[in-house]
Coordinates of C-alpha atoms and ligand atoms in Angstrom, one line a residue:
M1 CA 18.4 26.4 65.2
Q2 CA 15.2 25.2 67.0
R3 CA 16.5 24.9 70.6
I4 CA 19.4 26.3 72.7
L5 CA 20.5 24.2 75.6
V6 CA 22.4 26.0 78.3
R7 CA 24.0 24.5 81.4
G8 CA 24.9 26.9 84.1
G9 CA 28.5 26.9 85.1
G10 CA 31.7 28.7 85.5
P11 CA 32.9 32.2 84.5
L12 CA 33.3 33.5 81.0
S13 CA 36.7 34.4 79.7
G14 CA 38.7 35.4 76.6
R15 CA 38.0 37.4 73.6
V16 CA 35.0 37.5 71.3
A17 CA 34.6 39.5 68.1
I18 CA 31.4 41.6 67.8
S19 CA 29.7 41.3 64.4
G20 CA 28.2 44.0 62.2
A21 CA 25.0 45.6 63.5
K22 CA 21.7 44.0 62.4
N23 CA 19.8 47.2 62.8
S24 CA 22.3 49.0 60.6
V25 CA 22.9 46.5 57.8
L26 CA 19.2 45.9 57.1
K27 CA 18.8 49.6 56.4
L28 CA 21.9 49.8 54.2
M29 CA 20.5 47.0 52.2
A30 CA 17.3 48.9 51.7
A31 CA 19.3 51.9 50.6
T32 CA 20.7 50.0 47.7
V33 CA 17.4 50.5 46.0
L34 CA 18.4 54.1 45.5
A35 CA 21.2 53.6 42.9
E36 CA 21.8 51.2 40.0
G37 CA 25.0 49.2 40.1
T38 CA 27.1 46.9 42.4
F39 CA 27.3 47.5 46.2
T40 CA 29.8 45.9 48.5
I41 CA 28.8 45.8 52.2
R42 CA 31.4 44.5 54.6
N43 CA 31.2 43.2 58.2
V44 CA 27.8 41.8 57.5
P45 CA 26.5 39.4 60.2
D46 CA 25.3 36.0 59.0
I47 CA 21.8 36.2 60.5
T48 CA 18.3 35.2 59.3
D49 CA 17.1 38.9 59.0
V50 CA 19.9 39.6 56.5
R51 CA 18.8 36.6 54.4
L52 CA 15.2 37.9 54.6
M53 CA 16.2 41.4 53.4
A54 CA 18.3 39.7 50.7
E55 CA 15.2 37.7 49.6
L56 CA 13.2 40.9 49.5
L57 CA 15.8 42.6 47.3
E58 CA 15.8 39.5 45.1
A59 CA 12.0 39.6 44.8
M60 CA 12.4 43.1 43.4
G61 CA 15.0 41.9 40.8
C62 CA 18.3 42.6 42.6
T63 CA 20.9 39.9 43.3
A64 CA 22.4 39.6 46.8
T65 CA 25.3 37.2 47.6
L66 CA 26.8 36.8 51.0
D67 CA 30.3 35.5 51.0
G68 CA 31.8 35.3 54.5
D69 CA 30.9 38.7 55.9
V70 CA 30.9 40.4 52.5
L71 CA 27.6 41.1 50.9
T72 CA 27.4 42.0 47.2
I73 CA 24.2 43.5 45.9
V74 CA 23.6 44.1 42.3
R75 CA 20.8 46.6 41.7
P76 CA 19.7 46.5 38.0
A77 CA 18.3 49.5 36.1
E78 CA 14.7 48.3 36.5
I79 CA 13.2 46.8 39.7
T80 CA 9.8 45.7 40.8
P81 CA 8.9 48.1 43.6
E82 CA 7.0 45.7 45.7
A83 CA 7.4 44.2 49.2
P84 CA 5.1 41.2 49.5
Y85 CA 3.1 40.3 52.6
E86 CA 5.1 37.1 53.3
L87 CA 8.4 38.9 53.6
V88 CA 7.1 42.0 55.5
E89 CA 5.2 39.6 57.9
A90 CA 8.5 37.7 58.4
M91 CA 10.5 40.9 59.1
R92 CA 8.9 44.2 59.9
A93 CA 12.1 46.1 59.1
S94 CA 11.2 45.5 55.4
I95 CA 9.0 48.6 55.7
V96 CA 12.1 50.8 55.3
V97 CA 12.1 50.0 51.5
L98 CA 9.1 52.3 51.2
G99 CA 11.0 55.6 51.3
P100 CA 13.8 54.7 48.9
L101 CA 11.3 53.1 46.4
L102 CA 9.2 56.2 46.3
A103 CA 12.2 58.4 45.9
R104 CA 13.9 56.4 43.2
V105 CA 11.1 54.5 41.4
G106 CA 8.2 56.8 42.1
R107 CA 6.0 53.9 42.9
A108 CA 5.8 51.3 45.7
R109 CA 3.5 48.5 46.8
V110 CA 4.5 47.5 50.3
S111 CA 2.5 45.2 52.6
L112 CA 1.4 46.9 55.9
P113 CA 3.3 45.3 58.8
G114 CA 1.0 44.0 61.6
G115 CA 1.6 44.0 65.3
D116 CA 4.1 41.7 66.9
D117 CA 5.3 40.3 70.2
F118 CA 5.9 43.9 71.5
G119 CA 2.2 44.8 70.9
Q120 CA 0.9 47.3 68.4
R121 CA 3.6 48.8 66.2
P122 CA 2.2 51.7 64.2
I123 CA 3.9 53.2 61.2
D124 CA 1.9 56.5 61.1
M125 CA 5.1 58.6 61.5
H126 CA 6.7 56.9 58.5
L127 CA 3.6 57.6 56.4
D128 CA 3.1 61.1 57.6
G129 CA 6.7 62.1 56.9
L130 CA 6.6 60.6 53.3
R131 CA 3.3 62.4 52.6
R132 CA 4.9 65.6 53.7
L133 CA 7.6 65.1 51.1
G134 CA 4.8 64.8 48.5
A135 CA 4.1 61.0 48.3
D136 CA 0.6 59.9 47.6
L137 CA -0.2 56.9 49.8
T138 CA -3.4 54.8 49.9
F139 CA -4.2 51.4 51.4
E140 CA -5.7 48.5 49.6
H141 CA -6.0 44.9 50.5
G142 CA -3.4 45.2 53.3
Y143 CA -0.9 47.0 51.1
I144 CA 0.4 50.6 51.0
E145 CA 0.1 51.8 47.4
G146 CA 2.5 54.7 47.0
R147 CA 3.1 57.1 44.1
A148 CA 5.3 60.1 43.8
E149 CA 6.5 62.4 41.2
R150 CA 9.8 63.9 42.3
L151 CA 9.5 64.4 46.1
R152 CA 10.0 67.9 47.5
G153 CA 12.1 68.8 50.5
T154 CA 10.3 70.3 53.5
R155 CA 10.6 70.6 57.3
I156 CA 9.4 67.4 59.1
V157 CA 8.9 67.4 62.9
L158 CA 8.6 63.9 64.2
E159 CA 6.3 63.4 67.1
Y160 CA 8.8 60.9 68.6
P161 CA 12.3 60.1 67.5
S162 CA 11.3 56.8 65.8
V163 CA 14.3 55.0 64.3
G164 CA 12.3 53.5 61.4
A165 CA 10.4 56.7 60.6
T166 CA 13.7 58.7 60.6
E167 CA 15.3 56.2 58.2
N168 CA 12.4 56.0 55.8
V169 CA 12.2 59.8 55.6
L170 CA 15.9 60.2 55.3
M171 CA 16.1 57.7 52.4
A172 CA 13.3 59.5 50.6
A173 CA 14.7 62.9 51.2
V174 CA 18.2 62.2 49.7
L175 CA 16.7 62.3 46.1
A176 CA 14.0 65.0 46.8
E177 CA 14.2 68.4 45.2
G178 CA 15.5 71.0 47.7
T179 CA 16.2 70.8 51.4
T180 CA 14.6 68.5 54.0
V181 CA 15.0 69.2 57.7
I182 CA 14.1 66.4 60.1
E183 CA 13.5 67.6 63.6
N184 CA 13.3 65.3 66.6
A185 CA 15.2 62.7 64.5
A186 CA 16.4 59.4 66.0
K187 CA 20.0 59.6 67.1
E188 CA 21.0 56.0 67.2
P189 CA 24.5 55.1 65.9
E190 CA 22.8 52.8 63.3
L191 CA 21.1 55.9 61.9
A192 CA 24.4 57.7 61.7
D193 CA 25.8 54.7 59.9
L194 CA 23.0 54.8 57.3
A195 CA 23.7 58.5 56.8
A196 CA 27.4 57.8 56.3
F197 CA 26.5 55.2 53.7
L198 CA 24.1 57.6 51.9
N199 CA 26.7 60.4 51.9
R200 CA 29.2 58.0 50.4
M201 CA 26.6 57.3 47.7
G202 CA 26.6 61.0 46.9
A203 CA 23.9 62.3 49.3
T204 CA 24.3 65.5 51.3
I205 CA 23.2 64.9 54.8
I206 CA 24.3 66.9 57.8
G207 CA 23.6 66.3 61.5
A208 CA 22.8 62.6 61.4
G209 CA 23.2 61.3 65.0
S210 CA 21.8 64.5 66.4
S211 CA 18.1 65.5 66.6
T212 CA 18.2 67.8 63.6
V213 CA 19.1 66.2 60.3
T214 CA 19.4 68.4 57.2
V215 CA 19.3 66.8 53.7
D216 CA 20.0 68.6 50.5
G217 CA 18.5 66.5 47.8
V218 CA 20.6 65.4 44.9
E219 CA 19.7 64.2 41.4
H220 CA 21.7 61.0 41.3
L221 CA 23.4 58.5 43.7
H222 CA 25.9 55.8 43.0
P223 CA 26.9 52.4 44.5
V224 CA 29.5 52.2 47.3
D225 CA 31.7 49.9 49.4
H226 CA 31.0 50.3 53.1
A227 CA 31.7 48.4 56.4
V228 CA 28.8 48.1 58.9
I229 CA 29.3 49.4 62.4
P230 CA 29.6 46.8 65.2
D231 CA 26.5 45.6 66.9
R232 CA 26.1 47.3 70.3
L233 CA 23.2 45.0 71.1
E234 CA 25.4 41.9 70.6
A235 CA 28.1 43.6 72.8
A236 CA 25.4 44.2 75.5
T237 CA 24.5 40.6 75.3
F238 CA 28.0 39.4 76.1
L239 CA 28.2 42.0 78.9
T240 CA 25.0 40.6 80.4
G241 CA 26.4 37.1 80.2
L242 CA 29.4 38.3 82.1
A243 CA 27.3 40.0 84.7
V244 CA 25.5 36.7 85.4
A245 CA 28.3 34.1 85.0
G246 CA 31.3 36.2 86.2
G247 CA 34.7 36.4 84.6
E248 CA 36.5 38.8 82.3
L249 CA 36.1 39.5 78.5
V250 CA 37.5 41.6 75.7
L251 CA 34.8 42.4 73.2
E252 CA 36.8 42.9 70.0
Q253 CA 35.6 45.7 67.6
A254 CA 33.0 47.0 70.2
R255 CA 32.7 50.7 70.2
P256 CA 32.6 52.1 73.7
E257 CA 31.4 55.5 72.4
H258 CA 28.2 53.8 71.2
M259 CA 27.5 52.3 74.6
D260 CA 28.1 55.1 77.1
M261 CA 24.9 54.7 79.1
L262 CA 25.1 50.9 79.0
M263 CA 28.6 50.9 80.4
H264 CA 27.6 53.5 83.0
K265 CA 24.7 51.3 84.2
M266 CA 26.8 48.2 84.1
G267 CA 29.3 50.1 86.2
D268 CA 26.5 50.8 88.8
M269 CA 25.8 47.1 88.8
G270 CA 29.5 46.5 89.7
L271 CA 31.0 45.5 86.4
R272 CA 34.3 47.2 85.5
T273 CA 34.4 48.2 81.9
S274 CA 36.9 50.3 79.9
A275 CA 37.9 51.1 76.4
H276 CA 40.5 48.7 75.2
P277 CA 42.8 49.1 72.1
D278 CA 40.8 46.2 70.5
G279 CA 37.4 47.3 71.7
V280 CA 35.9 47.0 75.2
W281 CA 37.3 45.2 78.2
A282 CA 35.0 44.1 81.0
A283 CA 35.3 42.2 84.3
A284 CA 32.4 41.0 86.6
P285 CA 32.1 41.4 90.4
E286 CA 31.4 38.5 92.7
R287 CA 27.7 39.4 92.6
I288 CA 26.1 42.3 90.7
R289 CA 24.2 45.1 92.6
A290 CA 20.6 46.0 91.9
V291 CA 20.0 49.2 89.9
D292 CA 16.9 50.9 88.4
I293 CA 16.8 51.2 84.7
N294 CA 14.6 53.0 82.2
S295 CA 14.5 52.5 78.4
L296 CA 14.7 55.6 76.4
P297 CA 15.7 56.6 72.8
Y298 CA 19.4 56.9 72.2
P299 CA 21.6 57.9 74.0
G300 CA 19.4 56.4 76.8
I301 CA 19.3 52.8 77.7
A302 CA 18.0 51.0 74.6
T303 CA 14.7 49.1 74.8
D304 CA 16.6 46.2 73.3
Y305 CA 19.0 46.2 76.3
L306 CA 16.2 45.9 78.8
P307 CA 15.4 42.2 78.6
L308 CA 19.1 41.5 78.9
M309 CA 19.5 43.7 81.9
V310 CA 16.3 42.4 83.6
A311 CA 17.7 38.9 83.1
A312 CA 20.9 39.9 84.9
L313 CA 19.1 41.9 87.6
S314 CA 17.1 38.8 88.5
V315 CA 20.2 37.5 90.2
A316 CA 21.4 40.9 91.6
D317 CA 21.8 41.6 95.3
G318 CA 18.7 43.6 96.1
P319 CA 15.5 44.9 94.3
S320 CA 15.5 46.8 91.0
I321 CA 12.8 48.5 89.0
A322 CA 12.9 48.3 85.2
T323 CA 10.7 50.7 83.2
E324 CA 9.9 50.0 79.6
N325 CA 9.0 53.3 77.9
I326 CA 9.3 52.4 74.2
F327 CA 7.2 49.2 73.6
G328 CA 4.2 48.7 75.9
G329 CA 4.0 44.9 75.5
R330 CA 7.7 44.0 75.8
F331 CA 7.7 42.0 79.1
R332 CA 6.6 38.6 77.8
Y333 CA 10.0 37.1 78.5
V334 CA 9.5 37.8 82.3
D335 CA 7.2 34.8 82.5
E336 CA 10.0 32.7 81.2
L337 CA 12.5 34.1 83.8
V338 CA 9.9 33.4 86.5
R339 CA 9.7 29.8 85.4
M340 CA 13.5 29.7 86.1
G341 CA 12.9 31.0 89.6
A342 CA 13.2 34.8 89.1
D343 CA 11.1 36.9 91.4
I344 CA 9.7 39.6 89.1
R345 CA 6.4 41.3 89.1
V346 CA 5.2 43.3 86.1
E347 CA 2.7 46.2 86.5
H348 CA 1.9 48.1 83.3
H349 CA 5.3 49.1 81.9
Y350 CA 7.3 48.5 85.2
A351 CA 8.9 45.3 86.3
L352 CA 9.9 45.0 90.0
I353 CA 12.8 42.6 90.2
R354 CA 13.8 41.1 93.6
G355 CA 17.2 39.6 93.0
V356 CA 17.5 35.9 94.0
P357 CA 20.9 34.2 94.6
R358 CA 20.5 31.7 91.9
L359 CA 18.0 30.7 89.1
S360 CA 17.2 27.1 88.2
G361 CA 17.3 25.7 84.7
A362 CA 13.9 25.0 83.1
P363 CA 12.3 24.5 79.7
V364 CA 11.4 27.9 78.4
K365 CA 10.6 29.8 75.2
A366 CA 12.2 32.6 73.2
H367 CA 9.4 35.0 72.1
D368 CA 11.7 37.3 70.2
I369 CA 15.4 38.0 69.4
R370 CA 16.4 39.8 72.6
A371 CA 14.1 37.7 74.8
G372 CA 15.8 34.6 73.6
A373 CA 19.3 36.0 74.2
A374 CA 18.3 37.4 77.6
I375 CA 17.0 34.0 78.8
A376 CA 20.2 32.3 77.5
M377 CA 22.3 34.8 79.5
A378 CA 20.2 34.2 82.6
A379 CA 20.6 30.4 82.1
L380 CA 24.4 30.8 82.4
G381 CA 23.9 31.4 86.1
A382 CA 21.2 28.8 86.7
D383 CA 21.5 25.4 88.4
G384 CA 21.1 22.6 85.8
E385 CA 20.0 22.8 82.2
T386 CA 17.8 25.3 80.5
V387 CA 16.2 24.3 77.2
I388 CA 15.1 27.4 75.1
A389 CA 12.5 26.5 72.5
D390 CA 11.8 28.7 69.5
A391 CA 15.5 29.6 69.3
Q392 CA 15.1 30.5 65.6
H393 CA 14.3 34.0 66.9
V394 CA 17.8 34.3 68.3
A395 CA 19.3 33.3 64.9
R396 CA 17.4 36.3 63.4
G397 CA 19.7 38.7 65.1
Y398 CA 22.8 37.0 66.3
D399 CA 25.7 35.7 64.2
R400 CA 26.9 32.3 65.4
F401 CA 25.4 32.9 68.8
V402 CA 26.1 29.4 70.3
E403 CA 29.6 29.1 68.7
K404 CA 30.7 32.5 70.1
M405 CA 29.3 31.8 73.6
R406 CA 31.1 28.5 73.6
S407 CA 34.3 30.2 72.6
I408 CA 34.3 32.2 75.8
G409 CA 33.5 29.3 78.1
A410 CA 29.7 29.0 78.1
D411 CA 28.3 25.4 78.2
M412 CA 25.8 25.8 75.4
D413 CA 24.5 23.7 72.5
A414 CA 21.9 24.1 69.8
D415 CA 19.8 21.6 67.8
Ligands
EPU501 N1 6.1 54.4 66.7 C1 4.9 55.0 66.3 N2 4.6 55.3 65.0 C2 5.6 55.2 64.1 C3 6.8 54.6 64.4 C4 7.0 54.2 65.7 O1 4.0 55.1 67.2 O2 5.3 55.5 62.9 C5 6.4 54.0 68.0 C6 6.6 52.5 68.2 O3 5.4 51.8 68.3 C7 7.4 52.4 69.4 C8 8.3 53.7 69.3 O4 7.6 54.5 68.4 O5 6.6 52.6 70.6 C9 9.7 53.4 68.8 O6 9.7 52.7 67.6 P1 10.9 52.9 66.5 O7 10.2 53.3 65.2 O8 12.0 53.7 67.0 O9 11.4 51.4 66.3 P2 11.6 50.6 65.0 O10 12.3 51.4 64.0 O11 10.4 49.9 64.6 C10 14.0 49.8 65.7 C11 14.7 48.5 65.9 C12 14.2 47.7 67.1 C13 14.4 48.6 68.4 C14 13.7 50.0 68.1 C15 13.9 51.0 69.2 C16 15.3 47.8 63.7 C17 15.1 46.8 62.6 N3 14.5 47.6 64.8 O12 12.6 49.5 65.5 O13 15.1 46.6 67.3 O14 13.8 48.0 69.5 O15 14.2 50.6 66.9 O16 15.2 51.3 69.4 O17 16.1 48.7 63.6 C18 15.7 44.3 67.7 O18 16.7 44.5 67.2 O19 15.4 43.2 68.3 C19 14.6 45.3 67.6 C20 13.3 45.1 67.9

């Protein structure tokens, strides 16, 4: 998918099924390094990032086969504990193989991820946590060279509740000797899903989803069969489309308990949302109201929601301020919205959005996954056609994006 073409039009309606969460399944796939045998992961989204993580596992010697939404991973007795530059460069999330490789193989050679469209993205907390567990990490030629005898449990206080650092440390601690306590841990539902997966594999983790996670190390883990939690970011995307285009939707399989703050803010914007026996029901007002939003670690408004919400607020009645607290450089999509007639000014990590009645379709670019999706949602309410270039970013994180949008009434194509 190179381009997405969107023609603004009528309201959205009907039902759409939410796929499995990208930011969960990628970590579950990394966790398969921890045990020999055959894993079955269900509710897997068919997205580029899953294929990239499958490629990484295959480069290590595993096999990964996606059949519909069922992913089978066979992890042989011996693997090559290496994540090459090409794959880490294509997908930063590859860094989460470092912890499990050190814990299970005792060696790892993982390319250092660089910066990306959000600006600098350090991994110091991942490395610090792994070192505290006893790993010896050095850097050579752009690679992290890691070695570890058996890791040893300890108390690790994270400077910030980083999702990736919590996951890397957690996946290392499950096979460490003794008890590890992670303080100021990330609380995201995807982290809790990873802990559930690991516990099913035989790990002993208590408190995942809260800021203190306690892990009693075990000697051995085994393969499992597990279904991925639904993607709250995909659900947020459909809610944003609804906010812009109007209408009424049922988001099948969406979990309202994973989206409390989002539903609350969407409520302030005038959307009606409620839990539904099949997921989440939502209906849009005539025109949404302006609200101020701040991105924060879970259970706050996710940084990944912000581009989507800014896109919707660009046609709200009144001015809003959006504050990005997680990634300093994450406002590049604003220039694209401005090309579509949005009135948004960015100062440092704030965006001042003065809602306009309507945007106008224009040729624009997707800089990353959420930016592309946000622009596509904004385009639903624009006059004329919007052509989104670099749409391959959207395919990295959204399963059948255009097909699903069309099924609920959006006038969208891809080529
Ligand atoms: N940070 C550090 N040092 C570290 C780790 C993180 O300074 O060692 C900083 C980051 O630079 C950032 C903040 O801490 O300012 C948060 O980063 P975090 O580690 O929580 O993010 P991540 O694990 O790299 C995941 C998601 C992102 C999502 C963030 C925040 C995956 C694959 N990615 O990234 O999702 O934005 O958490 O919730 O899980 C997306 O899905 O499009 C996406 C970018």
